CSV table of C-alpha atoms in Angstrom, one decimal:
chain,number,residue,atom,x,y,z
E,1,MET,CA,-15.5,4.2,-12.6
E,2,ARG,CA,-12.6,3.4,-15.0
E,3,VAL,CA,-9.8,2.6,-12.5
E,4,GLY,CA,-6.0,2.1,-13.2
E,5,VAL,CA,-3.6,0.4,-10.7
E,6,VAL,CA,0.1,0.6,-11.2
E,7,GLY,CA,2.0,-2.2,-9.5
E,8,CYS,CA,0.7,-5.8,-8.9
E,9,GLY,CA,2.6,-6.9,-5.8
E,10,LEU,CA,0.6,-7.8,-2.7
E,11,MET,CA,-0.9,-4.2,-2.3
E,12,GLY,CA,-1.7,-3.6,-6.2
E,13,ALA,CA,-3.2,-7.0,-6.7
E,14,GLY,CA,-5.4,-6.4,-3.5
E,15,ILE,CA,-6.5,-3.0,-4.8
E,16,ALA,CA,-7.4,-4.2,-8.2
E,17,GLU,CA,-9.4,-7.1,-6.6
E,18,VAL,CA,-11.5,-5.0,-4.4
E,19,CYS,CA,-12.2,-2.7,-7.2
E,20,ALA,CA,-13.1,-5.6,-9.5
E,21,ARG,CA,-15.3,-7.1,-7.0
E,22,ALA,CA,-17.0,-3.7,-6.6
E,23,GLY,CA,-17.8,-3.6,-10.2
E,24,GLN,CA,-15.3,-1.2,-11.5
E,25,ASP,CA,-13.4,-1.5,-14.8
E,26,VAL,CA,-9.9,-1.9,-13.9
E,27,ILE,CA,-6.6,-2.0,-15.8
E,28,VAL,CA,-3.4,-3.0,-14.0
E,29,VAL,CA,0.2,-1.9,-15.2
E,30,GLU,CA,3.4,-3.9,-14.2
E,31,SER,CA,6.9,-3.1,-15.6
E,32,THR,CA,7.6,-6.6,-17.3
E,33,GLN,CA,5.5,-9.1,-18.9
E,34,GLU,CA,6.9,-11.6,-16.2
E,35,ARG,CA,5.5,-9.5,-13.5
E,36,VAL,CA,2.2,-9.1,-15.4
E,37,ASP,CA,1.9,-12.9,-15.4
E,38,ALA,CA,2.8,-13.2,-11.7
E,39,GLY,CA,0.4,-10.3,-10.9
E,40,ARG,CA,-2.5,-12.1,-12.9
E,41,ASP,CA,-1.6,-15.4,-11.1
E,42,ARG,CA,-1.9,-13.5,-7.6
E,43,ILE,CA,-5.2,-12.0,-8.4
E,44,VAL,CA,-6.8,-15.0,-9.8
E,45,SER,CA,-5.7,-17.2,-6.8
E,46,SER,CA,-6.9,-14.7,-4.4
E,47,LEU,CA,-10.5,-14.4,-6.2
E,48,GLN,CA,-10.6,-18.2,-6.3
E,49,ARG,CA,-9.8,-18.6,-2.6
E,50,ALA,CA,-12.5,-16.1,-1.8
E,51,GLN,CA,-15.1,-18.1,-3.9
E,52,SER,CA,-14.0,-21.5,-2.3
E,53,LYS,CA,-14.7,-19.7,1.4
E,54,GLY,CA,-17.8,-18.4,0.3
E,55,LYS,CA,-16.8,-14.7,0.6
E,56,ILE,CA,-17.9,-14.0,-3.1
E,57,GLU,CA,-20.4,-16.0,-5.1
E,58,ALA,CA,-18.1,-16.2,-8.2
E,59,ALA,CA,-14.6,-15.2,-9.0
E,60,GLN,CA,-15.0,-15.0,-12.9
E,61,PRO,CA,-16.9,-11.9,-13.1
E,62,ALA,CA,-14.2,-10.2,-11.2
E,63,ILE,CA,-11.3,-11.5,-12.9
E,64,ASP,CA,-13.2,-10.5,-16.3
E,65,ARG,CA,-13.2,-6.9,-15.1
E,66,ILE,CA,-9.4,-6.9,-14.7
E,67,ARG,CA,-6.9,-6.4,-17.5
E,68,LEU,CA,-3.2,-6.4,-17.0
E,69,THR,CA,-0.5,-4.8,-19.2
E,70,ASP,CA,3.1,-3.7,-19.2
E,71,ASP,CA,2.1,-0.7,-21.2
E,72,LEU,CA,1.5,2.5,-19.0
E,73,ASN,CA,-0.1,4.3,-22.0
E,74,GLN,CA,-3.3,2.0,-21.7
E,75,LEU,CA,-4.3,4.2,-18.8
E,76,GLU,CA,-4.8,7.2,-20.8
E,77,ASP,CA,-8.7,6.8,-20.3
E,78,ARG,CA,-8.7,6.1,-16.6
E,79,GLU,CA,-10.8,8.4,-14.3
E,80,LEU,CA,-8.9,7.3,-11.3
E,81,VAL,CA,-5.2,5.9,-11.1
E,82,ILE,CA,-3.8,4.4,-7.9
E,83,GLU,CA,0.1,3.9,-7.7
E,84,ALA,CA,1.1,0.9,-5.6
E,85,VAL,CA,4.6,0.5,-6.7
E,86,VAL,CA,7.8,0.0,-4.4
E,87,GLU,CA,8.1,2.4,-1.5
E,88,HIS,CA,11.0,4.1,-3.2
E,89,GLU,CA,10.7,8.0,-3.6
E,90,PRO,CA,12.6,8.6,-6.9
E,91,THR,CA,10.6,5.7,-8.4
E,92,LYS,CA,7.3,7.0,-7.3
E,93,LEU,CA,8.3,10.6,-8.5
E,94,ASP,CA,9.2,9.4,-12.0
E,95,LEU,CA,6.0,7.5,-12.2
E,96,PHE,CA,3.7,10.4,-11.2
E,97,THR,CA,5.6,12.4,-13.9
E,98,ARG,CA,4.9,10.0,-16.5
E,99,LEU,CA,1.1,9.5,-15.4
E,100,ASP,CA,0.7,13.2,-15.6
E,101,GLN,CA,1.6,12.8,-19.4
E,102,VAL,CA,-0.3,9.8,-19.9
E,103,VAL,CA,-3.8,10.1,-18.3
E,104,LYS,CA,-5.9,12.4,-20.6
E,105,ALA,CA,-8.8,13.7,-18.4
E,106,SER,CA,-8.1,16.8,-16.6
E,107,ASP,CA,-10.3,15.9,-13.8
E,108,ALA,CA,-8.8,12.6,-13.3
E,109,ILE,CA,-7.5,11.6,-9.9
E,110,LEU,CA,-4.1,10.5,-9.5
E,111,ALA,CA,-3.7,8.6,-6.1
E,112,THR,CA,-1.0,7.2,-4.2
E,113,ASN,CA,-0.9,4.2,-1.8
E,114,THR,CA,2.2,5.1,-0.2
E,115,SER,CA,2.6,4.6,3.5
E,116,SER,CA,5.4,7.1,4.1
E,117,ILE,CA,6.4,9.5,1.3
E,118,PRO,CA,4.6,12.9,1.6
E,119,VAL,CA,1.8,13.3,-0.8
E,120,MET,CA,2.9,16.7,-1.4
E,121,LYS,CA,6.3,15.6,-3.1
E,122,LEU,CA,4.3,13.3,-5.4
E,123,ALA,CA,2.1,16.1,-6.4
E,124,THR,CA,4.6,18.5,-7.3
E,125,ALA,CA,5.9,15.9,-9.8
E,126,THR,CA,2.8,16.8,-12.0
E,127,GLN,CA,1.1,19.8,-13.5
E,128,ARG,CA,-2.2,18.9,-11.7
E,129,PRO,CA,-1.2,18.9,-7.9
E,130,ALA,CA,-5.1,19.6,-7.1
E,131,ASN,CA,-5.8,16.2,-8.5
E,132,VAL,CA,-3.3,14.2,-6.4
E,133,VAL,CA,-4.2,12.6,-3.0
E,134,GLY,CA,-3.3,9.7,-0.9
E,135,ILE,CA,-5.6,6.8,-0.9
E,136,HIS,CA,-3.9,4.5,1.6
E,137,PHE,CA,-5.0,0.9,1.9
E,138,PHE,CA,-4.0,-1.7,4.3
E,139,ASN,CA,-2.8,-5.4,3.9
E,140,PRO,CA,-4.5,-7.6,3.0
E,141,VAL,CA,-6.6,-5.1,1.2
E,142,PRO,CA,-9.7,-7.6,0.6
E,143,VAL,CA,-9.9,-8.2,4.3
E,144,LEU,CA,-9.0,-5.0,6.2
E,145,SER,CA,-11.7,-2.3,5.8
E,146,LEU,CA,-9.8,0.8,6.5
E,147,VAL,CA,-8.5,3.4,4.0
E,148,GLU,CA,-6.7,6.6,5.0
E,149,ILE,CA,-7.7,9.7,2.7
E,150,VAL,CA,-4.5,12.0,2.7
E,151,PRO,CA,-4.9,15.3,0.8
E,152,SER,CA,-1.8,17.7,0.6
E,153,LEU,CA,-2.0,21.3,1.0
E,154,LEU,CA,-2.7,21.4,-2.9
E,155,THR,CA,-5.2,18.8,-3.0
E,156,SER,CA,-8.6,20.3,-4.0
E,157,PRO,CA,-11.6,19.8,-1.7
E,158,GLU,CA,-13.5,18.1,-5.0
E,159,THR,CA,-10.5,15.6,-5.2
E,160,THR,CA,-10.6,14.8,-1.5
E,161,ARG,CA,-14.5,14.3,-1.7
E,162,ARG,CA,-14.3,12.2,-4.8
E,163,ALA,CA,-11.5,9.9,-3.3
E,164,GLN,CA,-13.5,9.4,-0.1
E,165,ASP,CA,-16.7,8.9,-1.9
E,166,PHE,CA,-14.8,6.1,-4.1
E,167,ALA,CA,-13.3,4.3,-1.0
E,168,GLU,CA,-16.7,4.4,1.0
E,169,GLN,CA,-19.4,4.3,-1.6
E,170,SER,CA,-17.8,2.4,-4.3
E,171,LEU,CA,-15.6,-0.1,-2.5
E,172,GLY,CA,-17.5,-0.2,0.8
E,173,LYS,CA,-14.4,0.7,2.9
E,174,HIS,CA,-14.2,2.9,6.0
E,175,ALA,CA,-12.3,6.1,5.4
E,176,ILE,CA,-10.5,8.4,7.8
E,177,ARG,CA,-8.8,11.5,6.8
E,178,SER,CA,-5.2,12.1,7.7
E,179,PRO,CA,-3.0,15.1,7.4
E,180,ASP,CA,-0.1,14.8,5.0
E,181,ARG,CA,2.6,13.8,7.6
E,182,ALA,CA,5.0,10.9,7.5
E,183,GLY,CA,3.1,7.8,8.5
E,184,PHE,CA,-0.3,9.3,8.4
E,185,ILE,CA,-2.2,8.1,11.2
E,186,VAL,CA,-1.9,4.3,11.6
E,187,ASN,CA,1.6,4.0,10.7
E,188,ALA,CA,2.7,6.9,12.9
E,189,LEU,CA,1.4,4.9,15.9
E,190,LEU,CA,2.0,1.4,14.7
E,191,VAL,CA,5.5,1.3,13.4
E,192,PRO,CA,7.3,2.8,16.5
E,193,PHE,CA,5.6,0.1,18.5
E,194,ILE,CA,6.9,-2.4,15.9
E,195,LEU,CA,10.4,-0.8,16.2
E,196,SER,CA,10.2,-1.3,20.0
E,197,ALA,CA,9.6,-5.2,19.4
E,198,VAL,CA,12.5,-5.4,17.0
E,199,ARG,CA,14.8,-3.7,19.7
E,200,MET,CA,13.8,-6.1,22.3
E,201,VAL,CA,14.9,-9.1,20.1
E,202,GLU,CA,17.9,-7.2,18.9
E,203,SER,CA,19.0,-6.5,22.6
E,204,GLY,CA,18.4,-10.1,23.7
E,205,PHE,CA,15.7,-9.0,26.1
E,206,ALA,CA,13.2,-11.4,24.6
E,207,THR,CA,12.7,-13.9,21.6
E,208,ALA,CA,10.5,-13.0,18.6
E,209,GLU,CA,8.0,-15.8,19.8
E,210,ASP,CA,7.9,-14.4,23.1
E,211,VAL,CA,7.3,-10.9,22.2
E,212,ASP,CA,4.6,-11.9,19.8
E,213,GLU,CA,3.0,-14.4,22.1
E,214,GLY,CA,2.9,-11.6,25.0
E,215,LEU,CA,1.0,-9.2,22.9
E,216,VAL,CA,-1.4,-11.8,21.4
E,217,ARG,CA,-2.3,-13.5,24.8
E,218,GLY,CA,-1.7,-10.4,27.0
E,219,ALA,CA,-3.0,-7.7,25.0
E,220,ALA,CA,-5.5,-9.6,22.8
E,221,HIS,CA,-3.7,-8.5,19.6
E,222,PRO,CA,-4.7,-10.6,16.6
E,223,GLN,CA,-1.0,-11.3,15.9
E,224,GLY,CA,2.2,-10.1,17.5
E,225,PRO,CA,4.2,-7.0,16.1
E,226,LEU,CA,6.9,-9.0,14.5
E,227,ARG,CA,4.6,-11.3,12.7
E,228,LEU,CA,2.9,-8.3,11.6
E,229,ALA,CA,6.2,-6.7,10.4
E,230,ASP,CA,6.8,-9.9,8.4
E,231,LEU,CA,3.4,-9.4,6.7
E,232,ILE,CA,3.8,-5.8,6.0
E,233,GLY,CA,7.3,-6.4,4.6
E,234,LEU,CA,10.5,-5.5,6.6
E,235,ASP,CA,11.6,-3.3,3.7
E,236,THR,CA,8.4,-1.4,3.9
E,237,THR,CA,8.6,-1.2,7.8
E,238,ALA,CA,12.1,0.2,7.4
E,239,ALA,CA,11.1,2.7,4.7
E,240,ILE,CA,8.3,4.1,6.8
E,241,ALA,CA,10.5,4.2,10.0
E,242,GLN,CA,13.2,6.3,7.9
E,243,SER,CA,10.4,8.6,6.7
E,244,LEU,CA,9.1,9.1,10.2
E,245,TYR,CA,12.7,9.8,11.4
E,246,ALA,CA,13.5,12.3,8.6
E,247,GLU,CA,10.3,14.2,9.3
E,248,PHE,CA,10.2,14.2,13.2
E,249,LYS,CA,13.9,13.3,14.2
E,250,GLU,CA,12.8,11.4,17.1
E,251,PRO,CA,15.4,8.5,18.0
E,252,LEU,CA,12.6,6.1,18.5
E,253,PHE,CA,11.3,6.5,14.9
E,254,ALA,CA,15.0,5.3,13.5
E,255,PRO,CA,15.0,1.9,12.1
E,256,PRO,CA,17.1,-0.2,14.4
E,257,PRO,CA,20.5,-1.8,12.9
E,258,LEU,CA,18.9,-5.4,13.1
E,259,LEU,CA,16.1,-4.2,10.8
E,260,ASN,CA,18.4,-2.7,8.4
E,261,ARG,CA,20.7,-5.7,8.3
E,262,MET,CA,17.7,-7.9,7.7
E,263,VAL,CA,16.5,-5.8,4.8
E,264,GLU,CA,20.1,-5.6,3.4
E,265,ALA,CA,20.1,-9.6,3.4
E,266,GLY,CA,16.7,-9.8,1.7
E,267,LEU,CA,15.1,-11.1,4.6
E,268,LEU,CA,11.9,-9.3,4.0
E,269,GLY,CA,9.3,-11.3,5.7
E,270,ARG,CA,6.6,-13.5,4.3
E,271,LYS,CA,7.2,-12.2,0.6
E,272,SER,CA,10.7,-13.4,0.7
E,273,GLY,CA,10.0,-16.5,2.7
E,274,ARG,CA,12.1,-15.6,5.6
E,275,GLY,CA,12.0,-12.5,8.2
E,276,PHE,CA,11.8,-12.9,12.0
E,277,TYR,CA,9.9,-16.3,10.9
E,278,GLU,CA,10.3,-18.6,8.2
E,279,TYR,CA,7.5,-19.3,5.6
């Protein structure tokens, strides 16, 4: 399949990598040449690490299947385009309007990797809402096997089936279906849990280290909720929380002030070098 990926941050690079490793022809679009270069370095480094650890036989074949560009028009022949840009609704809406004009095939799937924005909103920014679906990967994409397939009320059954077949048969992922509600399945459960951990630290009830050690050693979690928040990105965590609160109006879904202040300060977790921990 001819796959397009828009955005080459942690998620976009991971999506492009797993598609290339699965033999797909991949074009990745970023907004500037500088970001194209950074995205290429991210993908190549990840594939070379996978080779050095014996997870793949050779990195070069997958690298050769990926082309990177700053020209969105290069996606015109794609059969599937996966959006993985910043979790900002106006940005995503503008992108889907542009993709609708660029991608030529009438049956092409326009997918979003959003973790919080309703798929319906993005679908109605196009003239083909039946072809728009959520394909939500989890970070790190090459490691975690789960994908959430999220049809909107306007997504056709054929689009949903094709999206699930792509995730399972082409990429070897395990797909679950979620209704088009804020947070979908995983984040609707996970993010309130993370927010509770943030409130513990904010109130002085416990340190970040003790919260995380408690969950790792006492509940057998692979990592604590605050280290996980740093991995997800505190800006992304806050955006999902805001979406959950907007939809359900539950106070426990609202992002705590500490989380908002950290985002405003640029303390976003691993990607900025500092969040609840330093990296």
